[in-house]
């Protein structure tokens, strides 16, 4: 996710403080990794530097002085360009779970040569699947809570679809673990 473009999108509604932008981000993207305040302010500084946002003054509302930021005309054009851009499917799939399975197979083979026990790739897949299923239960409960807002429901649905794909992949890989082991070990 492009933090700079999301912040520009939030600024499209009008001038805002960094603190409020962070809160809006966290509320609008509840399943995303929360933004750190430092990341918000660093991104705002870069947007200002690049002419995509500008300082719109300061106010204090009875507390510490806060800087207001607003999108510029160039920022609005950049946001429109980004929003119209098709997100390409990833050309390479980096799957940490798959990498752990292959490495477990390699380490187990090396350990077996010395008479030691190595990691069990199938056991890892079962444990990982259990963790995914638990997260899926949490997300299902979150999205079915009475009064759940649409952003929460849609974010949970997106995450559930990806977790479900992982679970299906783990089931298939577990069924093929012997063949994969032979292939990885060159036997």
XYZ file of N, CA, C and O in Angstrom:
748
model
N 0.858 -1.165 0.000
C 0.000 0.000 0.000
C 0.906 1.231 0.000
O 1.888 1.282 0.718
N 0.568 2.209 -0.787
C 1.340 3.441 -0.882
C 0.866 4.433 0.186
O -0.185 5.053 0.041
N 1.658 4.577 1.234
C 1.298 5.477 2.327
C 1.120 6.901 1.820
O 0.174 7.596 2.206
N 2.007 7.345 0.951
C 1.908 8.725 0.461
C 0.603 8.971 -0.268
O -0.031 10.010 -0.102
N 0.166 7.994 -1.056
C -1.074 8.185 -1.797
C -2.292 8.097 -0.885
O -3.265 8.820 -1.070
N -2.239 7.212 0.096
C -3.351 7.129 1.042
C -3.461 8.436 1.827
O -4.562 8.964 2.004
N -2.330 8.993 2.270
C -2.376 10.275 2.985
C -2.890 11.384 2.079
O -3.684 12.227 2.512
N -2.485 11.384 0.812
C -3.031 12.375 -0.133
C -4.549 12.206 -0.265
O -5.279 13.189 -0.331
N -5.002 10.964 -0.298
C -6.439 10.707 -0.386
C -7.178 11.216 0.839
O -8.261 11.788 0.721
N -6.582 11.023 2.011
C -7.212 11.532 3.234
C -7.207 13.058 3.247
O -8.157 13.676 3.741
N -6.159 13.663 2.712
C -6.086 15.130 2.649
C -7.064 15.711 1.628
O -7.375 16.902 1.680
N -7.550 14.884 0.706
C -8.494 15.373 -0.306
C -9.775 15.897 0.342
O -10.453 16.752 -0.222
N -10.080 15.415 1.547
C -11.281 15.882 2.248
C -11.078 17.252 2.873
O -12.041 17.884 3.304
N -9.843 17.713 2.924
C -9.555 19.024 3.493
C -8.332 18.973 4.388
O -7.818 17.899 4.696
N -7.848 20.148 4.814
C -6.648 20.206 5.651
C -6.792 19.370 6.912
O -7.885 19.230 7.468
N -5.672 18.809 7.327
C -5.698 17.897 8.470
C -4.334 17.880 9.149
O -3.314 18.150 8.518
N -4.318 17.567 10.425
C -3.081 17.393 11.192
C -2.558 15.976 10.984
O -3.332 15.055 10.715
N -1.271 15.782 11.180
C -0.681 14.457 11.092
C -1.330 13.476 12.048
O -1.599 12.323 11.711
N -1.612 13.938 13.271
C -2.237 13.094 14.292
C -3.588 12.572 13.795
O -3.910 11.389 13.915
N -4.389 13.467 13.225
C -5.702 13.070 12.730
C -5.600 12.165 11.504
O -6.411 11.256 11.324
N -4.589 12.408 10.674
C -4.387 11.545 9.506
C -4.075 10.115 9.944
O -4.579 9.158 9.371
N -3.240 9.975 10.955
C -2.900 8.648 11.466
C -4.151 7.952 11.996
O -4.395 6.775 11.722
N -4.953 8.663 12.751
C -6.188 8.083 13.299
C -7.151 7.688 12.178
O -7.771 6.626 12.230
N -7.285 8.537 11.165
C -8.164 8.219 10.042
C -7.652 6.988 9.286
O -8.436 6.121 8.892
N -6.337 6.920 9.085
C -5.738 5.774 8.395
C -6.072 4.486 9.156
O -6.532 3.515 8.565
N -5.811 4.490 10.446
C -6.055 3.305 11.261
C -7.538 2.914 11.245
O -7.874 1.727 11.255
N -8.431 3.902 11.198
C -9.865 3.614 11.177
C -10.315 3.106 9.804
O -11.148 2.203 9.715
N -9.766 3.663 8.738
C -10.182 3.285 7.380
C -9.581 1.960 6.929
O -10.141 1.283 6.072
N -8.425 1.608 7.466
C -7.723 0.387 7.072
C -7.460 -0.462 8.316
O -6.308 -0.669 8.706
N -8.533 -0.963 8.927
C -8.393 -1.617 10.236
C -7.575 -2.906 10.223
O -7.029 -3.283 11.248
N -7.455 -3.580 9.101
C -6.688 -4.820 9.057
C -5.258 -4.604 8.567
O -4.458 -5.544 8.540
N -4.922 -3.372 8.185
C -3.562 -3.064 7.737
C -2.688 -2.818 8.965
O -3.179 -2.536 10.057
N -1.400 -2.902 8.756
C -0.480 -2.571 9.843
C -0.668 -1.099 10.181
O -0.644 -0.239 9.301
N -0.885 -0.780 11.460
C -1.085 0.621 11.830
C 0.151 1.458 11.477
O 1.276 0.970 11.555
N -0.096 2.677 11.082
C 1.005 3.589 10.777
C 1.609 4.127 12.069
O 0.879 4.453 13.006
N 2.910 4.261 12.073
C 3.585 4.921 13.188
C 3.482 6.423 12.951
O 3.481 6.887 11.806
N 3.398 7.173 14.034
C 3.327 8.633 13.887
C 4.532 9.153 13.114
O 4.403 10.041 12.272
N 5.696 8.599 13.383
C 6.905 9.030 12.677
C 6.787 8.842 11.185
O 7.238 9.677 10.399
N 6.170 7.734 10.764
C 5.989 7.483 9.335
C 5.035 8.503 8.721
O 5.248 8.968 7.607
N 4.001 8.873 9.460
C 3.051 9.866 8.958
C 3.766 11.198 8.732
O 3.665 11.796 7.653
N 4.512 11.647 9.738
C 5.160 12.955 9.625
C 6.293 12.954 8.600
O 6.470 13.934 7.874
N 7.023 11.861 8.496
C 8.067 11.766 7.468
C 7.442 11.805 6.081
O 7.932 12.496 5.180
N 6.342 11.085 5.908
C 5.661 11.079 4.615
C 5.100 12.459 4.294
O 5.209 12.932 3.147
N 4.516 13.126 5.287
C 4.003 14.479 5.057
C 5.125 15.430 4.640
O 4.944 16.256 3.729
N 6.274 15.327 5.278
C 7.412 16.181 4.908
C 7.837 15.921 3.467
O 8.148 16.865 2.732
N 7.834 14.671 3.054
C 8.198 14.348 1.669
C 7.154 14.861 0.686
O 7.488 15.325 -0.407
N 5.879 14.744 1.073
C 4.825 15.275 0.209
C 4.983 16.781 0.025
O 4.814 17.297 -1.085
N 5.307 17.485 1.097
C 5.537 18.938 1.019
C 6.754 19.206 0.154
O 6.720 20.058 -0.746
N 7.833 18.482 0.399
C 9.074 18.644 -0.387
C 8.816 18.449 -1.878
O 9.338 19.171 -2.723
N 7.970 17.465 -2.216
C 7.697 17.138 -3.612
C 6.589 17.984 -4.228
O 6.216 17.772 -5.386
N 6.030 18.928 -3.459
C 4.992 19.818 -3.977
C 3.615 19.183 -4.061
O 2.711 19.746 -4.684
N 3.431 18.016 -3.442
C 2.138 17.330 -3.500
C 1.222 17.728 -2.344
O 0.016 17.521 -2.403
N 1.809 18.294 -1.294
C 1.053 18.809 -0.154
C 1.720 20.102 0.285
O 2.856 20.390 -0.097
N 0.992 20.863 1.067
C 1.533 22.127 1.566
C 1.060 22.325 2.997
O 0.034 21.777 3.415
N 1.824 23.115 3.730
C 1.418 23.484 5.080
C 0.308 24.515 4.940
O 0.428 25.476 4.180
N -0.784 24.301 5.667
C -1.947 25.169 5.562
C -2.140 25.984 6.842
O -3.227 26.462 7.109
N -1.088 26.082 7.648
C -1.174 26.854 8.879
C -1.025 25.954 10.093
O -0.719 24.772 9.990
N -1.252 26.552 11.233
C -1.167 25.820 12.486
C -2.345 26.213 13.361
O -2.955 27.264 13.179
N -2.701 25.336 14.270
C -3.687 25.673 15.290
C -3.332 24.879 16.542
O -2.491 23.995 16.518
N -3.960 25.228 17.637
C -3.606 24.546 18.878
C -4.808 23.897 19.558
O -4.636 22.973 20.327
N -6.002 24.353 19.297
C -7.201 23.800 19.936
C -7.015 23.624 21.443
O -7.440 22.641 22.035
N -6.319 24.554 22.056
C -6.107 24.503 23.489
C -4.972 23.587 23.914
O -4.657 23.490 25.082
N -4.342 22.888 22.984
C -3.237 21.979 23.299
C -1.980 22.439 22.585
O -1.837 23.617 22.252
N -1.078 21.518 22.326
C 0.144 21.893 21.618
C -0.168 22.344 20.191
O -1.169 21.936 19.606
N 0.695 23.166 19.673
C 0.513 23.666 18.310
C 0.668 22.519 17.319
O 1.589 21.721 17.422
N -0.274 22.452 16.378
C -0.251 21.402 15.355
C -0.249 22.037 13.981
O -0.933 23.023 13.739
N 0.494 21.401 13.089
C 0.585 21.871 11.708
C -0.533 21.240 10.898
O -0.763 20.035 10.968
N -1.228 22.072 10.139
C -2.260 21.587 9.217
C -1.633 21.393 7.846
O -0.851 22.234 7.381
N -1.964 20.290 7.210
C -1.485 20.008 5.858
C -2.679 19.941 4.925
O -3.778 19.559 5.317
N -2.434 20.299 3.664
C -3.467 20.196 2.635
C -2.827 19.674 1.360
O -1.624 19.814 1.149
N -3.644 19.081 0.530
C -3.174 18.611 -0.770
C -3.054 19.805 -1.707
O -3.813 20.768 -1.589
N -2.111 19.757 -2.622
C -1.964 20.797 -3.645
C -2.630 20.301 -4.933
O -3.046 19.140 -5.018
N -2.691 21.188 -5.921
C -3.237 20.785 -7.225
C -2.395 19.657 -7.812
O -2.929 18.689 -8.372
N -1.075 19.753 -7.650
C -0.183 18.689 -8.139
C -0.449 17.391 -7.366
O -0.432 16.302 -7.941
N -0.719 17.504 -6.065
C -1.061 16.335 -5.262
C -2.348 15.686 -5.734
O -2.448 14.457 -5.793
N -3.327 16.495 -6.093
C -4.597 15.961 -6.609
C -4.384 15.238 -7.936
O -4.975 14.170 -8.158
N -3.541 15.789 -8.797
C -3.249 15.125 -10.076
C -2.511 13.801 -9.840
O -2.817 12.788 -10.473
N -1.545 13.815 -8.912
C -0.801 12.592 -8.605
C -1.729 11.532 -8.021
O -1.639 10.353 -8.363
N -2.631 11.937 -7.156
C -3.581 11.008 -6.558
C -4.485 10.401 -7.640
O -4.726 9.191 -7.651
N -4.971 11.228 -8.552
C -5.828 10.740 -9.640
C -5.058 9.762 -10.530
O -5.590 8.721 -10.932
N -3.790 10.093 -10.835
C -2.964 9.218 -11.658
C -2.796 7.863 -10.967
O -2.985 6.813 -11.571
N -2.471 7.884 -9.670
C -2.259 6.650 -8.910
C -3.553 5.827 -8.829
O -3.531 4.614 -8.999
N -4.675 6.491 -8.567
C -5.953 5.786 -8.418
C -6.377 5.122 -9.726
O -7.011 4.054 -9.707
N -6.023 5.716 -10.856
C -6.387 5.151 -12.159
C -5.436 4.048 -12.616
O -5.758 3.295 -13.529
N -4.292 3.953 -12.003
C -3.270 2.978 -12.384
C -3.700 1.573 -11.956
O -4.107 1.365 -10.819
N -3.615 0.646 -12.873
C -3.946 -0.747 -12.554
C -2.799 -1.329 -11.726
O -1.633 -1.163 -12.057
N -3.145 -1.999 -10.638
C -2.147 -2.664 -9.812
C -1.830 -3.997 -10.458
O -2.706 -4.865 -10.574
N -0.599 -4.134 -10.898
C -0.197 -5.353 -11.581
C -0.123 -6.515 -10.600
O 0.338 -6.353 -9.471
N -0.592 -7.679 -11.030
C -0.384 -8.853 -10.186
C 1.112 -9.044 -9.972
O 1.910 -8.773 -10.870
N 1.482 -9.475 -8.803
C 2.900 -9.611 -8.478
C 3.577 -10.571 -9.453
O 3.091 -11.687 -9.668
N 4.696 -10.143 -10.061
C 5.366 -11.025 -11.022
C 6.040 -12.211 -10.338
O 6.224 -13.258 -10.927
N 6.413 -12.042 -9.090
C 7.050 -13.109 -8.334
C 6.285 -13.275 -7.036
O 5.950 -12.305 -6.381
N 6.023 -14.500 -6.689
C 5.319 -14.765 -5.442
C 6.353 -15.153 -4.396
O 7.054 -16.142 -4.545
N 6.475 -14.332 -3.394
C 7.369 -14.623 -2.279
C 6.500 -15.132 -1.152
O 5.724 -14.385 -0.579
N 6.625 -16.408 -0.869
C 5.798 -17.018 0.140
C 6.700 -17.538 1.248
O 7.416 -18.514 1.076
N 6.653 -16.883 2.392
C 7.507 -17.261 3.513
C 7.190 -18.669 3.995
O 8.088 -19.407 4.403
N 5.927 -19.059 3.936
C 5.558 -20.401 4.382
C 6.230 -21.443 3.490
O 6.804 -22.417 3.978
N 6.172 -21.242 2.181
C 6.803 -22.182 1.255
C 8.311 -22.230 1.489
O 8.911 -23.306 1.501
N 8.916 -21.068 1.694
C 10.361 -21.030 1.949
C 10.705 -21.834 3.202
O 11.692 -22.584 3.228
N 9.897 -21.719 4.255
C 10.154 -22.477 5.487
C 10.004 -23.976 5.262
O 10.759 -24.771 5.827
N 9.051 -24.374 4.429
C 8.865 -25.796 4.134
C 10.102 -26.340 3.406
O 10.657 -27.372 3.784
N 10.547 -25.640 2.379
C 11.711 -26.099 1.611
C 12.954 -26.124 2.488
O 13.716 -27.102 2.486
N 13.184 -25.085 3.272
C 14.356 -25.046 4.152
C 14.267 -26.165 5.187
O 15.274 -26.815 5.491
N 13.082 -26.418 5.720
C 12.914 -27.516 6.679
C 13.294 -28.848 6.045
O 13.949 -29.683 6.671
N 12.889 -29.062 4.808
C 13.239 -30.295 4.096
C 14.751 -30.395 3.934
O 15.350 -31.452 4.179
N 15.391 -29.290 3.543
C 16.851 -29.296 3.361
C 17.580 -29.565 4.671
O 18.519 -30.370 4.718
N 17.160 -28.907 5.733
C 17.813 -29.074 7.034
C 17.580 -30.491 7.556
O 18.492 -31.118 8.110
N 16.368 -31.011 7.364
C 16.073 -32.377 7.811
C 16.951 -33.390 7.080
O 17.447 -34.346 7.690
N 17.157 -33.176 5.782
C 18.006 -34.090 5.016
C 19.443 -34.035 5.514
O 20.096 -35.072 5.674
N 19.942 -32.833 5.784
C 21.309 -32.692 6.294
C 21.425 -33.316 7.678
O 22.428 -33.980 7.988
N 20.431 -33.140 8.506
C 20.454 -33.707 9.852
C 20.408 -35.234 9.792
O 21.100 -35.910 10.559
N 19.603 -35.767 8.868
C 19.480 -37.221 8.744
C 20.814 -37.859 8.374
O 21.116 -38.973 8.803
N 21.629 -37.158 7.593
C 22.938 -37.690 7.200
C 23.864 -37.856 8.395
O 24.787 -38.668 8.363
N 23.628 -37.095 9.437
C 24.465 -37.197 10.644
C 23.747 -37.954 11.753
O 24.201 -37.960 12.892
N 22.595 -38.546 11.422
C 21.854 -39.321 12.398
C 21.044 -38.494 13.383
O 20.621 -38.996 14.413
N 20.835 -37.243 13.072
C 20.075 -36.366 13.961
C 18.677 -36.141 13.407
O 18.413 -36.403 12.232
N 17.818 -35.655 14.271
C 16.477 -35.284 13.834
C 16.508 -33.842 13.336
O 17.165 -32.984 13.911
N 15.781 -33.597 12.272
C 15.666 -32.241 11.747
C 14.233 -31.780 11.826
O 13.362 -32.487 12.349
N 13.965 -30.604 11.320
C 12.596 -30.087 11.355
C 11.672 -30.954 10.502
O 12.104 -31.600 9.549
N 10.405 -30.942 10.851
C 9.380 -31.706 10.149
C 8.518 -30.726 9.358
O 7.713 -29.981 9.934
N 8.692 -30.724 8.040
C 7.975 -29.773 7.187
C 6.460 -29.972 7.279
O 5.702 -29.000 7.329
N 6.012 -31.212 7.322
C 4.568 -31.476 7.407
C 4.009 -30.976 8.734
O 2.917 -30.406 8.782
N 4.762 -31.164 9.823
C 4.315 -30.671 11.131
C 4.249 -29.146 11.123
O 3.328 -28.554 11.691
N 5.231 -28.528 10.460
C 5.207 -27.063 10.360
C 3.947 -26.607 9.625
O 3.288 -25.651 10.051
N 3.608 -27.280 8.540
C 2.406 -26.910 7.792
C 1.142 -27.076 8.644
O 0.244 -26.233 8.594
N 1.076 -28.140 9.433
C -0.092 -28.341 10.300
C -0.193 -27.228 11.347
O -1.273 -26.697 11.603
N 0.944 -26.871 11.946
C 0.952 -25.808 12.958
C 0.583 -24.465 12.333
O -0.191 -23.685 12.898
N 1.128 -24.205 11.154
C 0.828 -22.951 10.454
C -0.640 -22.891 10.073
O -1.287 -21.853 10.195
N -1.182 -24.014 9.629
C -2.588 -24.071 9.254
C -3.461 -23.753 10.477
O -4.440 -23.006 10.371
N -3.102 -24.298 11.626
C -3.861 -24.023 12.856
C -3.825 -22.530 13.187
O -4.846 -21.955 13.588
N -2.667 -21.901 13.018
C -2.559 -20.458 13.276
C -3.424 -19.673 12.294
O -4.096 -18.697 12.685
N -3.433 -20.075 11.029
C -4.280 -19.408 10.040
C -5.764 -19.569 10.395
O -6.535 -18.612 10.284
N -6.137 -20.767 10.789
C -7.543 -21.011 11.126
C -7.968 -20.159 12.322
O -9.079 -19.616 12.335
N -7.096 -20.019 13.298
C -7.406 -19.175 14.458
C -7.605 -17.722 14.020
O -8.546 -17.050 14.451
N -6.718 -17.239 13.159
C -6.857 -15.859 12.669
C -8.140 -15.696 11.866
O -8.812 -14.660 11.957
N -8.504 -16.699 11.100
C -9.749 -16.637 10.335
C -10.957 -16.571 11.262
O -11.907 -15.828 10.990
N -10.922 -17.320 12.370
C -12.014 -17.241 13.348
C -12.091 -15.837 13.950
O -13.179 -15.285 14.129
N -10.928 -15.246 14.272
C -10.908 -13.887 14.835
C -11.508 -12.882 13.855
O -12.304 -12.020 14.245
N -11.115 -12.980 12.594
C -11.621 -12.040 11.589
C -13.112 -12.222 11.349
O -13.842 -11.248 11.164
N -13.562 -13.466 11.360
C -14.992 -13.731 11.182
C -15.778 -13.132 12.334
O -16.832 -12.503 12.127
N -15.278 -13.291 13.549
C -15.952 -12.697 14.710
C -15.953 -11.175 14.605
O -16.968 -10.528 14.898
N -14.845 -10.606 14.169
C -14.733 -9.152 14.036
C -15.743 -8.609 13.032
O -16.445 -7.630 13.303
N -15.855 -9.260 11.889
C -16.738 -8.729 10.839
C -18.213 -8.990 11.119
O -19.068 -8.356 10.539
N -18.513 -9.949 12.012
C -19.913 -10.247 12.319
C -20.376 -9.616 13.624
O -21.510 -9.866 14.046
N -19.517 -8.810 14.251
C -19.937 -8.090 15.457
C -21.085 -7.155 15.118
O -21.066 -6.509 14.074
N -22.065 -7.075 15.985
C -23.140 -6.109 15.734
C -22.546 -4.702 15.623
O -21.709 -4.311 16.421
N -22.958 -4.001 14.601
C -22.488 -2.636 14.408
C -21.150 -2.516 13.715
O -20.604 -1.416 13.617
N -20.587 -3.627 13.230
C -19.299 -3.560 12.517
C -19.453 -2.661 11.293
O -20.402 -2.810 10.520
N -18.522 -1.717 11.130
C -18.618 -0.805 9.989
C -18.144 -1.509 8.719
O -17.451 -2.520 8.761
N -18.538 -0.959 7.586
C -18.250 -1.598 6.300
C -16.749 -1.695 6.040
O -16.296 -2.686 5.464
N -15.959 -0.713 6.464
C -14.501 -0.794 6.277
C -13.937 -2.018 6.990
O -13.095 -2.728 6.440
N -14.405 -2.284 8.186
C -13.948 -3.453 8.943
C -14.376 -4.735 8.245
O -13.583 -5.668 8.095
N -15.620 -4.790 7.792
C -16.128 -5.991 7.119
C -15.348 -6.248 5.833
O -14.909 -7.380 5.579
N -15.149 -5.216 5.024
C -14.435 -5.404 3.754
C -12.975 -5.776 3.980
O -12.434 -6.630 3.268
N -12.330 -5.151 4.960
C -10.937 -5.492 5.268
C -10.838 -6.930 5.750
O -9.931 -7.670 5.357
N -11.757 -7.337 6.591
C -11.766 -8.715 7.087
C -12.020 -9.696 5.945
O -11.368 -10.744 5.865
N -12.943 -9.365 5.054
C -13.220 -10.234 3.903
C -11.968 -10.414 3.039
O -11.671 -11.518 2.581
N -11.254 -9.326 2.810
C -10.028 -9.382 2.001
C -9.007 -10.290 2.668
O -8.432 -11.182 2.040
N -8.794 -10.079 3.967
C -7.824 -10.893 4.703
C -8.263 -12.356 4.729
O -7.432 -13.262 4.562
N -9.548 -12.602 4.931
C -10.055 -13.975 4.953
C -9.837 -14.694 3.623
O -9.483 -15.880 3.601
N -10.038 -13.981 2.526
C -9.823 -14.596 1.208
C -8.361 -15.011 1.036
O -8.072 -16.100 0.521
N -7.448 -14.169 1.480
C -6.016 -14.500 1.367
C -5.631 -15.637 2.312
O -4.867 -16.536 1.932
N -6.152 -15.596 3.521
C -5.865 -16.685 4.465
C -6.443 -18.001 3.964
O -5.804 -19.055 4.082
N -7.636 -17.953 3.383
C -8.247 -19.153 2.839
C -7.395 -19.732 1.707
O -7.207 -20.953 1.629
N -6.869 -18.864 0.859
C -5.988 -19.337 -0.217
C -4.748 -20.004 0.371
O -4.300 -21.057 -0.110
N -4.177 -19.411 1.413
C -3.019 -20.026 2.079
C -3.373 -21.391 2.654
O -2.607 -22.351 2.513
N -4.524 -21.493 3.306
C -4.940 -22.766 3.913
C -5.113 -23.835 2.836
O -4.666 -24.979 2.999
N -5.746 -23.456 1.730
C -5.914 -24.426 0.634
C -4.556 -24.862 0.091
O -4.338 -26.042 -0.183
N -3.620 -23.901 -0.048
C -2.270 -24.233 -0.519
C -1.583 -25.174 0.473
O -0.924 -26.141 0.079
N -1.710 -24.904 1.775
C -1.084 -25.763 2.787
C -1.644 -27.181 2.731
O -0.897 -28.156 2.875
N -2.945 -27.317 2.515
C -3.566 -28.637 2.417
C -2.999 -29.399 1.216
O -2.635 -30.570 1.325
N -2.910 -28.722 0.081
C -2.356 -29.340 -1.127
C -0.890 -29.707 -0.930
O -0.452 -30.801 -1.298
N -0.127 -28.811 -0.333
C 1.300 -29.060 -0.125
C 1.520 -30.211 0.853
O 2.405 -31.045 0.644
N 0.712 -30.271 1.900
C 0.821 -31.386 2.851
C 0.586 -32.710 2.138
O 1.296 -33.692 2.379
N -0.395 -32.750 1.239
C -0.678 -33.976 0.491
C 0.470 -34.345 -0.451
O 0.634 -35.512 -0.790
N 1.263 -33.373 -0.834
C 2.371 -33.600 -1.778
C 3.741 -33.552 -1.111
O 4.759 -33.501 -1.795
N 3.789 -33.561 0.222
C 5.052 -33.337 0.928
C 6.108 -34.391 0.595
O 7.289 -34.066 0.475
N 5.718 -35.661 0.406
C 6.688 -36.703 0.081
C 7.330 -36.440 -1.286
O 8.540 -36.577 -1.452
N 6.500 -36.070 -2.254
C 7.012 -35.764 -3.588
C 7.911 -34.531 -3.548
O 8.982 -34.518 -4.161
N 7.497 -33.505 -2.817
C 8.321 -32.295 -2.687
C 9.654 -32.612 -2.013
O 10.699 -32.138 -2.455
N 9.608 -33.425 -0.986
C 10.837 -33.802 -0.275
C 11.800 -34.507 -1.231
O 12.998 -34.195 -1.262
N 11.282 -35.441 -2.002
C 12.133 -36.150 -2.971
C 12.712 -35.186 -4.002
O 13.882 -35.276 -4.368
N 11.892 -34.248 -4.458
C 12.362 -33.284 -5.452
C 13.424 -32.352 -4.888
O 14.454 -32.116 -5.517
N 13.170 -31.835 -3.689
C 14.135 -30.920 -3.067
C 15.448 -31.628 -2.793
O 16.533 -31.070 -2.982
N 15.369 -32.871 -2.351
C 16.578 -33.623 -2.019
C 17.218 -34.286 -3.232
O 18.267 -34.931 -3.121
N 16.562 -34.174 -4.400
C 17.128 -34.735 -5.622
C 17.134 -36.243 -5.628
O 17.993 -36.870 -6.241
N 16.148 -36.825 -4.956
C 16.089 -38.302 -4.918
C 14.968 -38.831 -5.763
O 14.089 -38.180 -6.155
